[in-house]
């Protein structure tokens, strides 16, 4: 995300909301501005693809936003003579857009002051010729800088001129204010330092420890100048993952960007947040003595290291940080500290491992030599025992040969006995089968039928008694060569 562009967009929104007399979110919500700063749309289609911007919003603000981003703006309509033709509103929008490029730092004396809810109106007068400049500032921005304006107070403002569309009057849109003079700055510094100290914000017990071997670093500073290079060049090659946000670091005007960057990193997965800038006077370091920024640093969930150069008075941001050092190089050296210690410790461990290995190797050498001697002794005993076993085996084999011959003779004798007994049993079984066959023939029903007998049945059941039938029943009679059916006419019982 381009935080400088986001700052410009927020300043533009403030001016647009003031002109229209509406709340900031009525112009655009923060999420919409953040998406614009992240995607940097170049065309109308790019802008309409962002959530929160539709045709109506584009017609009203599209050209101004694209101009801020540096995108392509559609050409203005022309009259019949080929000249550009503007509406009053459109012309004032273009004028204000061009006036934004005329931003300036202006020093003067406060001649009037009027705080109305969310607005602050005041006039800045030139002490030389009594020239007066009307100024407008949002009350939330006014509160950001912690300065209570009074008539006759000399201040410096940062801002840009703008025409208020409902009245057509020109005024200075103020984004930052700061005191003039070392004495005033020193007094404000001491008062705020005492206030924060009484609250315990500088107490050692509330400070968080910087983790050993930090890997993920959030970095806030300006991308221009030698500071960032001094820091990066002094960081060891330990695989640091650095997330960087470019921010202004000079004067009160830097407060807004610094606070946005701190808010961003407070939501990121980092081990430590680093805020650095080079040395400077009390006046140039005003942003780092801002109460709201100091409190935001104090509220960070991760440790914060401030490396801010200074003459005499330590910036309040450094006092409230978990670690404050005087130079960016000192920050890099501190971050390297545990890594450097780890490297040194690894070298010691490497040496200790080598010596320990040599010692163990020597011990194992002696142990192997002892084992080799023992093995030679044991193998001698084994070979001797093997010879004894070989002699006993030869003797056993000779005995086995004799026993095999004896068993062969026993098998021959046994085979004759078994064969004789088998033949005798076979003959007995044959005789038994012949006898059984004779008996079966005697009791064969077919033989009985041939002898004149018959088998009477009724309903498929053999008739064994006269009680099974009655006169008039039909019965089947089987003889040797067929069957007959008969009707019972008379039944005579035998006792």
Tab-separated table of C-alpha atoms in Angstrom:
chain	number	residue	atom	x	y	z
A	1	UNK	CA	0.000	0.000	0.000
A	2	UNK	CA	1.203	3.538	-0.852
A	3	UNK	CA	0.850	5.335	2.493
A	4	UNK	CA	1.805	8.702	1.027
A	5	UNK	CA	-1.021	8.368	-1.502
A	6	UNK	CA	-3.364	7.286	1.298
A	7	UNK	CA	-2.444	10.427	3.236
A	8	UNK	CA	-3.191	12.583	0.193
A	9	UNK	CA	-6.521	10.816	-0.326
A	10	UNK	CA	-7.498	11.410	3.291
A	11	UNK	CA	-6.526	15.084	3.028
A	12	UNK	CA	-8.598	15.377	-0.135
A	13	UNK	CA	-11.563	13.684	1.584
A	14	UNK	CA	-11.321	16.132	4.492
A	15	UNK	CA	-11.453	19.080	2.109
A	16	UNK	CA	-14.320	17.531	0.104
A	17	UNK	CA	-16.336	16.833	3.256
A	18	UNK	CA	-15.759	20.391	4.470
A	19	UNK	CA	-16.914	21.867	1.172
A	20	UNK	CA	-20.068	19.769	1.211
A	21	UNK	CA	-20.670	20.127	4.956
A	22	UNK	CA	-20.942	16.347	5.504
A	23	UNK	CA	-19.166	13.730	7.596
A	24	UNK	CA	-16.043	12.120	6.159
A	25	UNK	CA	-17.632	8.702	5.610
A	26	UNK	CA	-20.286	10.339	3.412
A	27	UNK	CA	-17.549	11.034	0.888
A	28	UNK	CA	-15.677	7.698	1.127
A	29	UNK	CA	-15.084	5.179	3.877
A	30	UNK	CA	-11.549	4.391	5.053
A	31	UNK	CA	-11.621	0.927	3.455
A	32	UNK	CA	-12.389	2.459	0.052
A	33	UNK	CA	-9.483	4.906	0.319
A	34	UNK	CA	-7.159	2.105	1.429
A	35	UNK	CA	-8.129	-0.004	-1.588
A	36	UNK	CA	-7.500	2.970	-3.891
A	37	UNK	CA	-4.053	3.480	-2.328
A	38	UNK	CA	-3.299	-0.231	-2.728
A	39	UNK	CA	-4.548	-0.759	-6.313
A	40	UNK	CA	-3.776	2.729	-7.751
A	41	UNK	CA	-6.533	2.739	-10.406
A	42	UNK	CA	-5.620	4.324	-13.734
A	43	UNK	CA	-8.959	4.412	-15.532
A	44	UNK	CA	-12.651	4.790	-14.868
A	45	UNK	CA	-13.160	1.030	-15.102
A	46	UNK	CA	-10.385	0.442	-12.572
A	47	UNK	CA	-12.025	2.882	-10.186
A	48	UNK	CA	-15.520	1.426	-10.605
A	49	UNK	CA	-14.131	-2.022	-9.753
A	50	UNK	CA	-13.389	-0.806	-6.215
A	51	UNK	CA	-16.029	-1.522	-3.584
A	52	UNK	CA	-17.805	1.666	-2.516
A	53	UNK	CA	-17.502	3.456	-5.883
A	54	UNK	CA	-20.401	3.468	-8.332
A	55	UNK	CA	-21.364	5.693	-11.267
A	56	UNK	CA	-22.779	8.428	-9.044
A	57	UNK	CA	-19.646	8.570	-6.905
A	58	UNK	CA	-17.461	8.528	-9.986
A	59	UNK	CA	-19.346	11.424	-11.577
A	60	UNK	CA	-18.823	13.416	-8.402
A	61	UNK	CA	-15.268	12.496	-7.388
A	62	UNK	CA	-13.780	10.284	-10.103
A	63	UNK	CA	-11.728	12.908	-11.937
A	64	UNK	CA	-10.236	14.214	-8.692
A	65	UNK	CA	-9.252	10.755	-7.488
A	66	UNK	CA	-7.701	9.745	-10.806
A	67	UNK	CA	-5.782	13.011	-10.844
A	68	UNK	CA	-4.451	12.276	-7.354
A	69	UNK	CA	-3.451	8.771	-8.353
A	70	UNK	CA	-2.057	9.927	-11.688
A	71	UNK	CA	-4.499	8.010	-13.829
A	72	UNK	CA	-6.283	8.859	-17.047
A	73	UNK	CA	-9.162	11.320	-16.835
A	74	UNK	CA	-11.813	11.413	-19.515
A	75	UNK	CA	-11.749	14.614	-21.644
A	76	UNK	CA	-14.042	17.498	-20.732
A	77	UNK	CA	-17.061	18.253	-22.950
A	78	UNK	CA	-16.700	21.026	-25.548
A	79	UNK	CA	-19.016	23.764	-26.737
A	80	UNK	CA	-19.911	24.411	-30.359
A	81	UNK	CA	-16.646	26.305	-30.962
A	82	UNK	CA	-14.488	23.395	-29.800
A	83	UNK	CA	-13.614	25.052	-26.488
A	84	UNK	CA	-13.895	23.241	-23.160
A	85	UNK	CA	-17.099	23.954	-21.317
A	86	UNK	CA	-17.380	23.501	-17.542
A	87	UNK	CA	-20.114	23.623	-14.996
A	88	UNK	CA	-19.366	25.788	-11.954
A	89	UNK	CA	-19.028	22.718	-9.743
A	90	UNK	CA	-16.770	20.934	-12.215
A	91	UNK	CA	-14.565	23.999	-12.651
A	92	UNK	CA	-14.174	24.424	-8.891
A	93	UNK	CA	-13.281	20.742	-8.608
A	94	UNK	CA	-10.565	21.163	-11.229
A	95	UNK	CA	-9.384	24.382	-9.604
A	96	UNK	CA	-9.166	22.758	-6.180
A	97	UNK	CA	-7.385	19.803	-7.665
A	98	UNK	CA	-4.745	22.121	-9.126
A	99	UNK	CA	-4.559	24.147	-5.927
A	100	UNK	CA	-3.678	20.993	-4.002
A	101	UNK	CA	-0.339	21.057	-5.785
A	102	UNK	CA	0.287	24.477	-4.199
A	103	UNK	CA	0.751	23.074	-0.714
A	104	UNK	CA	2.997	25.129	1.527
A	105	UNK	CA	4.366	25.691	5.028
A	106	UNK	CA	3.286	29.073	6.316
A	107	UNK	CA	4.348	30.914	9.458
A	108	UNK	CA	2.130	33.513	11.079
A	109	UNK	CA	0.350	34.740	14.173
A	110	UNK	CA	-3.047	33.431	15.256
A	111	UNK	CA	-5.471	36.380	15.137
A	112	UNK	CA	-8.803	34.604	15.642
A	113	UNK	CA	-9.856	31.148	16.720
A	114	UNK	CA	-13.246	29.380	16.545
A	115	UNK	CA	-13.767	25.661	17.332
A	116	UNK	CA	-17.198	24.462	16.167
A	117	UNK	CA	-17.786	20.788	16.874
A	118	UNK	CA	-15.777	18.893	14.285
A	119	UNK	CA	-14.456	22.064	12.597
A	120	UNK	CA	-11.792	24.585	13.532
A	121	UNK	CA	-11.674	28.011	11.896
A	122	UNK	CA	-8.845	30.416	12.567
A	123	UNK	CA	-6.996	33.263	10.890
A	124	UNK	CA	-3.257	33.571	10.431
A	125	UNK	CA	-1.844	37.091	10.298
A	126	UNK	CA	1.439	38.369	8.937
A	127	UNK	CA	3.116	40.563	11.559
A	128	UNK	CA	4.791	42.700	8.905
A	129	UNK	CA	1.863	43.986	6.819
A	130	UNK	CA	-1.198	42.595	8.647
A	131	UNK	CA	-2.072	40.251	5.739
A	132	UNK	CA	-4.644	37.656	6.816
A	133	UNK	CA	-5.149	34.080	5.650
A	134	UNK	CA	-8.363	32.218	6.530
A	135	UNK	CA	-7.674	28.665	7.677
A	136	UNK	CA	-9.780	25.559	8.182
A	137	UNK	CA	-8.835	22.395	10.073
A	138	UNK	CA	-10.706	19.328	11.222
A	139	UNK	CA	-10.935	19.169	15.010
A	140	UNK	CA	-9.638	15.580	15.032
A	141	UNK	CA	-6.499	16.728	13.197
A	142	UNK	CA	-6.205	19.660	15.571
A	143	UNK	CA	-6.333	17.260	18.538
A	144	UNK	CA	-3.668	15.125	16.878
A	145	UNK	CA	-0.951	17.732	17.411
A	146	UNK	CA	-1.699	18.537	21.056
A	147	UNK	CA	-1.406	22.324	20.668
A	148	UNK	CA	-3.943	24.701	22.226
A	149	UNK	CA	-4.192	27.727	19.958
A	150	UNK	CA	-4.398	31.184	21.463
A	151	UNK	CA	-4.635	34.627	19.903
A	152	UNK	CA	-1.164	36.042	19.384
A	153	UNK	CA	0.506	32.604	19.298
A	154	UNK	CA	3.007	32.180	16.493
A	155	UNK	CA	2.704	28.871	14.630
A	156	UNK	CA	3.655	27.141	11.404
A	157	UNK	CA	0.973	25.391	9.371
A	158	UNK	CA	1.148	22.805	6.603
A	159	UNK	CA	-1.644	22.653	4.056
A	160	UNK	CA	-2.986	23.670	0.685
A	161	UNK	CA	-5.425	26.326	-0.570
A	162	UNK	CA	-8.964	25.358	-1.529
A	163	UNK	CA	-12.153	27.115	-2.617
A	164	UNK	CA	-15.178	26.318	-0.454
A	165	UNK	CA	-17.801	25.536	-3.131
A	166	UNK	CA	-20.948	26.685	-1.270
A	167	UNK	CA	-19.499	30.215	-0.715
A	168	UNK	CA	-16.744	30.491	-3.329
A	169	UNK	CA	-14.289	31.689	-0.663
A	170	UNK	CA	-10.623	30.690	-0.601
A	171	UNK	CA	-9.130	29.302	2.604
A	172	UNK	CA	-6.122	27.283	3.667
A	173	UNK	CA	-6.877	23.598	4.308
A	174	UNK	CA	-4.547	22.902	7.246
A	175	UNK	CA	-3.203	19.385	7.771
A	176	UNK	CA	-0.598	20.089	10.476
A	177	UNK	CA	0.368	22.792	12.952
A	178	UNK	CA	3.498	23.279	15.027
A	179	UNK	CA	4.894	25.778	17.455
A	180	UNK	CA	7.564	28.297	16.511
A	181	UNK	CA	10.690	28.835	18.552
A	182	UNK	CA	12.940	26.596	20.607
A	183	UNK	CA	11.519	27.907	23.883
A	184	UNK	CA	7.914	27.057	23.051
A	185	UNK	CA	8.863	23.626	21.763
A	186	UNK	CA	10.985	22.925	24.842
A	187	UNK	CA	8.158	23.941	27.162
A	188	UNK	CA	5.634	21.737	25.348
A	189	UNK	CA	8.131	18.857	25.372
A	190	UNK	CA	8.746	19.102	29.135
A	191	UNK	CA	5.050	19.372	29.979
A	192	UNK	CA	4.173	16.302	27.928
A	193	UNK	CA	7.174	14.328	29.188
A	194	UNK	CA	6.165	15.002	32.795
A	195	UNK	CA	2.546	14.054	32.080
A	196	UNK	CA	3.453	10.749	30.440
A	197	UNK	CA	6.032	9.943	33.100
A	198	UNK	CA	3.437	10.410	35.842
A	199	UNK	CA	1.175	7.987	33.966
A	200	UNK	CA	3.971	5.402	34.056
A	201	UNK	CA	4.416	5.147	30.291
A	202	UNK	CA	8.205	5.301	30.630
A	203	UNK	CA	8.389	2.756	33.479
A	204	UNK	CA	10.817	-0.139	32.827
A	205	UNK	CA	8.325	-2.729	34.093
A	206	UNK	CA	5.856	-2.024	31.268
A	207	UNK	CA	8.421	-2.455	28.521
A	208	UNK	CA	8.406	-5.651	26.482
A	209	UNK	CA	11.562	-7.667	25.905
A	210	UNK	CA	12.849	-7.885	22.342
A	211	UNK	CA	12.776	-11.607	21.460
A	212	UNK	CA	16.014	-13.485	20.936
A	213	UNK	CA	16.849	-14.261	17.307
A	214	UNK	CA	14.223	-11.927	15.775
A	215	UNK	CA	13.409	-12.848	12.188
A	216	UNK	CA	10.426	-10.752	11.054
A	217	UNK	CA	11.025	-6.999	11.288
A	218	UNK	CA	8.643	-4.122	10.590
A	219	UNK	CA	10.523	-0.989	9.494
A	220	UNK	CA	9.196	2.586	9.427
A	221	UNK	CA	11.350	5.398	8.035
A	222	UNK	CA	11.841	7.525	4.940
A	223	UNK	CA	12.997	5.721	1.818
A	224	UNK	CA	15.216	8.693	0.942
A	225	UNK	CA	18.434	9.606	2.705
A	226	UNK	CA	21.218	7.584	4.282
A	227	UNK	CA	19.290	6.346	7.336
A	228	UNK	CA	17.667	3.320	5.755
A	229	UNK	CA	20.920	2.340	4.029
A	230	UNK	CA	22.886	2.626	7.291
A	231	UNK	CA	20.368	0.364	8.980
A	232	UNK	CA	20.215	-2.271	6.226
A	233	UNK	CA	23.979	-2.281	5.646
A	234	UNK	CA	24.635	-2.964	9.332
A	235	UNK	CA	22.109	-5.764	9.637
A	236	UNK	CA	23.780	-9.159	9.646
A	237	UNK	CA	23.045	-11.703	6.934
A	238	UNK	CA	20.751	-13.756	9.125
A	239	UNK	CA	17.785	-14.134	6.789
A	240	UNK	CA	15.738	-11.258	8.200
A	241	UNK	CA	12.280	-10.802	6.673
A	242	UNK	CA	11.761	-7.030	6.527
A	243	UNK	CA	8.416	-5.353	5.843
A	244	UNK	CA	9.018	-1.684	5.056
A	245	UNK	CA	6.687	1.311	5.046
A	246	UNK	CA	7.904	4.588	3.624
A	247	UNK	CA	6.836	7.499	5.832
A	248	UNK	CA	7.717	11.129	6.297
A	249	UNK	CA	9.786	11.638	9.449
A	250	UNK	CA	10.313	15.420	9.451
A	251	UNK	CA	8.153	17.808	11.475
A	252	UNK	CA	4.563	17.592	12.666
A	253	UNK	CA	3.298	16.821	9.179
A	254	UNK	CA	4.808	13.341	9.539
A	255	UNK	CA	2.542	12.391	12.467
A	256	UNK	CA	-0.388	11.113	10.406
A	257	UNK	CA	1.764	8.863	8.209
A	258	UNK	CA	3.714	7.505	11.181
A	259	UNK	CA	0.514	6.660	13.055
A	260	UNK	CA	-0.955	4.897	10.011
A	261	UNK	CA	2.234	2.859	9.640
A	262	UNK	CA	2.227	1.872	13.334
A	263	UNK	CA	-1.447	0.854	13.053
A	264	UNK	CA	-0.610	-1.277	10.019
A	265	UNK	CA	2.247	-3.124	11.680
A	266	UNK	CA	0.254	-3.664	14.862
A	267	UNK	CA	-1.936	-6.017	12.789
A	268	UNK	CA	0.968	-7.857	11.132
A	269	UNK	CA	2.866	-10.963	12.172
A	270	UNK	CA	6.237	-9.464	13.079
A	271	UNK	CA	8.724	-10.029	15.907
A	272	UNK	CA	9.738	-6.403	16.400
A	273	UNK	CA	8.855	-2.956	15.028
A	274	UNK	CA	11.724	-0.580	14.194
A	275	UNK	CA	11.229	3.192	13.827
A	276	UNK	CA	14.331	5.121	12.735
A	277	UNK	CA	15.455	8.513	11.479
A	278	UNK	CA	18.646	10.526	11.506
A	279	UNK	CA	19.607	13.189	13.982
A	280	UNK	CA	17.862	16.529	14.128
A	281	UNK	CA	16.818	19.500	16.195
A	282	UNK	CA	13.884	19.611	18.581
A	283	UNK	CA	11.879	21.335	15.851
A	284	UNK	CA	12.543	18.671	13.201
A	285	UNK	CA	11.747	15.885	15.681
A	286	UNK	CA	8.320	17.243	16.663
A	287	UNK	CA	6.503	14.237	15.187
A	288	UNK	CA	8.301	11.931	17.629
A	289	UNK	CA	7.201	14.123	20.552
A	290	UNK	CA	3.548	13.944	19.515
A	291	UNK	CA	1.323	12.636	22.303
A	292	UNK	CA	-0.967	10.526	20.116
A	293	UNK	CA	1.940	8.859	18.328
A	294	UNK	CA	3.706	8.195	21.639
A	295	UNK	CA	0.574	6.567	23.087
A	296	UNK	CA	0.102	4.488	19.938
A	297	UNK	CA	3.682	3.173	20.250
A	298	UNK	CA	3.054	2.390	23.926
A	299	UNK	CA	-0.014	0.359	22.946
A	300	UNK	CA	1.747	-1.850	20.388
A	301	UNK	CA	1.404	-5.578	20.983
A	302	UNK	CA	4.947	-6.290	19.769
A	303	UNK	CA	8.220	-4.786	21.044
A	304	UNK	CA	9.153	-1.439	19.487
A	305	UNK	CA	12.717	-0.187	18.972
A	306	UNK	CA	13.244	3.505	18.215
A	307	UNK	CA	16.545	4.618	16.736
A	308	UNK	CA	16.146	8.390	16.492
A	309	UNK	CA	19.108	10.749	16.453
A	310	UNK	CA	18.842	13.819	18.715
A	311	UNK	CA	20.873	16.683	20.164
A	312	UNK	CA	19.950	16.905	23.847
A	313	UNK	CA	16.397	15.890	24.651
A	314	UNK	CA	15.545	12.248	23.961
A	315	UNK	CA	12.396	12.042	21.792
A	316	UNK	CA	9.365	10.893	23.765
A	317	UNK	CA	8.848	8.103	21.216
A	318	UNK	CA	12.262	6.706	22.217
A	319	UNK	CA	11.417	7.026	25.928
A	320	UNK	CA	8.155	5.098	25.573
A	321	UNK	CA	9.570	2.484	23.175
A	322	UNK	CA	10.623	-0.871	24.571
A	323	UNK	CA	14.154	0.012	23.505
A	324	UNK	CA	15.444	3.445	22.548
A	325	UNK	CA	18.864	3.995	20.979
A	326	UNK	CA	20.380	7.066	19.372
A	327	UNK	CA	21.145	5.850	15.836
A	328	UNK	CA	19.748	3.470	13.204
A	329	UNK	CA	23.116	1.689	13.196
A	330	UNK	CA	22.750	0.994	16.926
A	331	UNK	CA	19.348	-0.597	16.237
A	332	UNK	CA	20.876	-2.921	13.631
A	333	UNK	CA	23.700	-3.865	16.008
A	334	UNK	CA	21.184	-4.635	18.768
A	335	UNK	CA	19.092	-6.841	16.463
A	336	UNK	CA	22.267	-8.674	15.407
A	337	UNK	CA	23.303	-9.222	19.032
A	338	UNK	CA	21.559	-12.520	19.747
A	339	UNK	CA	22.351	-13.785	16.248
A	340	UNK	CA	26.032	-12.880	16.694
A	341	UNK	CA	26.023	-14.627	20.075
A	342	UNK	CA	24.427	-17.671	18.478
A	343	UNK	CA	27.116	-17.759	15.777
A	344	UNK	CA	29.860	-17.510	18.411
A	345	UNK	CA	28.188	-20.192	20.476
A	346	UNK	CA	27.937	-22.411	17.405
A	347	UNK	CA	31.678	-21.985	16.801
A	348	UNK	CA	32.383	-23.027	20.410
A	349	UNK	CA	30.015	-25.966	20.108
A	350	UNK	CA	31.631	-26.974	16.814
A	351	UNK	CA	35.062	-26.969	18.467
A	352	UNK	CA	33.753	-28.862	21.514
A	353	UNK	CA	32.101	-31.440	19.281
A	354	UNK	CA	35.356	-31.928	17.350
A	355	UNK	CA	37.409	-32.453	20.515
A	356	UNK	CA	34.753	-34.701	22.013
A	357	UNK	CA	34.686	-36.714	18.807
A	358	UNK	CA	38.452	-37.162	18.884
A	359	UNK	CA	38.269	-38.266	22.516
A	360	UNK	CA	35.491	-40.741	21.827
A	361	UNK	CA	37.324	-41.981	18.736
A	362	UNK	CA	40.435	-42.747	20.817
A	363	UNK	CA	38.367	-44.543	23.463
A	364	UNK	CA	36.628	-46.588	20.796
A	365	UNK	CA	39.992	-47.406	19.187
A	366	UNK	CA	41.301	-48.896	22.457
A	367	UNK	CA	38.013	-50.698	22.958
A	368	UNK	CA	38.126	-52.185	19.454
A	369	UNK	CA	41.704	-53.351	19.968
A	370	UNK	CA	40.669	-55.108	23.199
A	371	UNK	CA	37.707	-56.649	21.431
A	372	UNK	CA	39.940	-57.839	18.567
A	373	UNK	CA	42.242	-59.598	21.082
A	374	UNK	CA	39.273	-61.177	22.801
A	375	UNK	CA	37.870	-62.286	19.455
A	376	UNK	CA	41.164	-63.951	18.478
A	377	UNK	CA	41.127	-65.820	21.784
A	378	UNK	CA	37.497	-66.829	21.427
A	379	UNK	CA	37.948	-67.922	17.809
A	380	UNK	CA	40.832	-70.165	18.889
A	381	UNK	CA	38.572	-71.787	21.451
A	382	UNK	CA	35.818	-72.089	18.848
A	383	UNK	CA	38.136	-73.778	16.308
A	384	UNK	CA	39.310	-76.205	19.012
A	385	UNK	CA	35.736	-77.006	19.919
A	386	UNK	CA	34.930	-77.408	16.229
A	387	UNK	CA	37.650	-80.065	15.845
A	388	UNK	CA	36.165	-81.988	18.776
A	389	UNK	CA	32.708	-81.770	17.262
A	390	UNK	CA	34.076	-82.989	13.903
A	391	UNK	CA	35.611	-86.096	15.533
A	392	UNK	CA	32.415	-86.816	17.431
A	393	UNK	CA	30.413	-86.391	14.247
A	394	UNK	CA	32.546	-88.941	12.372
A	395	UNK	CA	32.032	-91.433	15.173
A	396	UNK	CA	28.321	-90.730	15.231
A	397	UNK	CA	28.080	-91.201	11.461
A	398	UNK	CA	29.788	-94.580	11.733
A	399	UNK	CA	27.279	-95.634	14.401
A	400	UNK	CA	24.447	-94.384	12.206
A	401	UNK	CA	25.665	-96.598	9.302
A	402	UNK	CA	25.584	-99.696	11.520
A	403	UNK	CA	22.174	-98.782	12.851
A	404	UNK	CA	20.838	-98.265	9.319
A	405	UNK	CA	21.911	-101.805	8.309
A	406	UNK	CA	20.216	-103.246	11.394
A	407	UNK	CA	17.058	-101.304	10.663
A	408	UNK	CA	17.073	-102.501	7.029
A	409	UNK	CA	17.131	-106.162	8.170
A	410	UNK	CA	14.316	-105.468	10.639
A	411	UNK	CA	12.292	-103.841	7.853
A	412	UNK	CA	12.780	-106.869	5.570
A	413	UNK	CA	11.604	-109.240	8.315
A	414	UNK	CA	8.673	-106.998	9.180
A	415	UNK	CA	7.621	-106.727	5.518
A	416	UNK	CA	7.300	-110.519	5.220
A	417	UNK	CA	5.179	-110.738	8.356
A	418	UNK	CA	2.973	-107.853	7.216
A	419	UNK	CA	2.452	-109.402	3.758
A	420	UNK	CA	1.534	-112.794	5.220
A	421	UNK	CA	-0.943	-111.225	7.634
A	422	UNK	CA	-2.427	-109.069	4.851
A	423	UNK	CA	-2.981	-112.142	2.619
A	424	UNK	CA	-4.673	-113.992	5.458
A	425	UNK	CA	-6.961	-111.007	6.216
A	426	UNK	CA	-7.766	-110.625	2.525
A	427	UNK	CA	-8.888	-114.284	2.318
A	428	UNK	CA	-11.040	-113.906	5.438
A	429	UNK	CA	-12.741	-110.816	4.000
A	430	UNK	CA	-13.455	-112.657	0.730
A	431	UNK	CA	-15.133	-115.517	2.590
A	432	UNK	CA	-17.206	-113.004	4.586
A	433	UNK	CA	-18.380	-111.282	1.416
A	434	UNK	CA	-19.423	-114.622	-0.177
A	435	UNK	CA	-21.467	-115.535	2.873
A	436	UNK	CA	-23.090	-112.096	2.945
A	437	UNK	CA	-24.039	-112.402	-0.733
A	438	UNK	CA	-25.809	-115.735	-0.086
A	439	UNK	CA	-27.802	-114.228	2.729
A	440	UNK	CA	-28.825	-111.214	0.636
A	441	UNK	CA	-30.103	-113.522	-2.115
A	442	UNK	CA	-32.199	-115.468	0.410
A	443	UNK	CA	-33.865	-112.292	1.661
A	444	UNK	CA	-34.255	-110.620	-1.750
A	445	UNK	CA	-37.981	-109.563	-2.190
A	446	UNK	CA	-37.820	-110.407	-5.899
A	447	UNK	CA	-36.884	-114.013	-5.083
A	448	UNK	CA	-39.851	-114.264	-2.706
A	449	UNK	CA	-42.215	-112.999	-5.389
A	450	UNK	CA	-40.920	-115.628	-7.827
A	451	UNK	CA	-41.716	-118.266	-5.212
A	452	UNK	CA	-45.395	-117.195	-5.382
A	453	UNK	CA	-45.556	-114.557	-2.772
A	454	UNK	CA	-47.058	-111.069	-3.469
A	455	UNK	CA	-46.987	-107.603	-1.899
A	456	UNK	CA	-50.301	-105.800	-1.265
A	457	UNK	CA	-50.397	-102.014	-0.783
A	458	UNK	CA	-53.003	-99.295	-0.427
A	459	UNK	CA	-52.307	-95.604	-0.906
A	460	UNK	CA	-48.566	-96.337	-1.356
A	461	UNK	CA	-48.305	-98.171	2.019
A	462	UNK	CA	-47.623	-101.914	2.374
A	463	UNK	CA	-50.612	-103.778	3.949
A	464	UNK	CA	-49.406	-105.721	6.971
A	465	UNK	CA	-52.809	-106.205	8.720
A	466	UNK	CA	-56.495	-106.570	7.751
A	467	UNK	CA	-57.100	-103.647	10.082
A	468	UNK	CA	-55.504	-101.330	7.475
A	469	UNK	CA	-58.355	-101.935	4.916
A	470	UNK	CA	-62.106	-102.427	4.689
A	471	UNK	CA	-64.624	-103.835	2.207
A	472	UNK	CA	-64.753	-101.872	-1.022
A	473	UNK	CA	-61.199	-100.535	-0.740
A	474	UNK	CA	-59.020	-100.626	-3.831
A	475	UNK	CA	-55.620	-102.248	-3.299
A	476	UNK	CA	-52.515	-102.821	-5.496
A	477	UNK	CA	-50.986	-106.322	-5.664
A	478	UNK	CA	-47.378	-106.770	-6.914
A	479	UNK	CA	-46.240	-110.205	-8.160
A	480	UNK	CA	-42.945	-111.212	-9.776
A	481	UNK	CA	-43.821	-109.993	-13.266
A	482	UNK	CA	-46.237	-107.065	-12.662
A	483	UNK	CA	-48.917	-105.288	-10.641
A	484	UNK	CA	-52.696	-105.754	-10.290
A	485	UNK	CA	-55.500	-103.705	-8.723
A	486	UNK	CA	-58.275	-105.457	-6.789
A	487	UNK	CA	-61.429	-104.554	-4.808
A	488	UNK	CA	-61.884	-106.076	-1.334
A	489	UNK	CA	-65.179	-107.949	-1.037
A	490	UNK	CA	-64.591	-109.889	2.143
A	491	UNK	CA	-62.279	-109.662	5.154
A	492	UNK	CA	-61.588	-112.635	7.456
A	493	UNK	CA	-59.586	-112.082	10.596
A	494	UNK	CA	-57.494	-114.892	12.035
A	495	UNK	CA	-57.976	-114.696	15.744
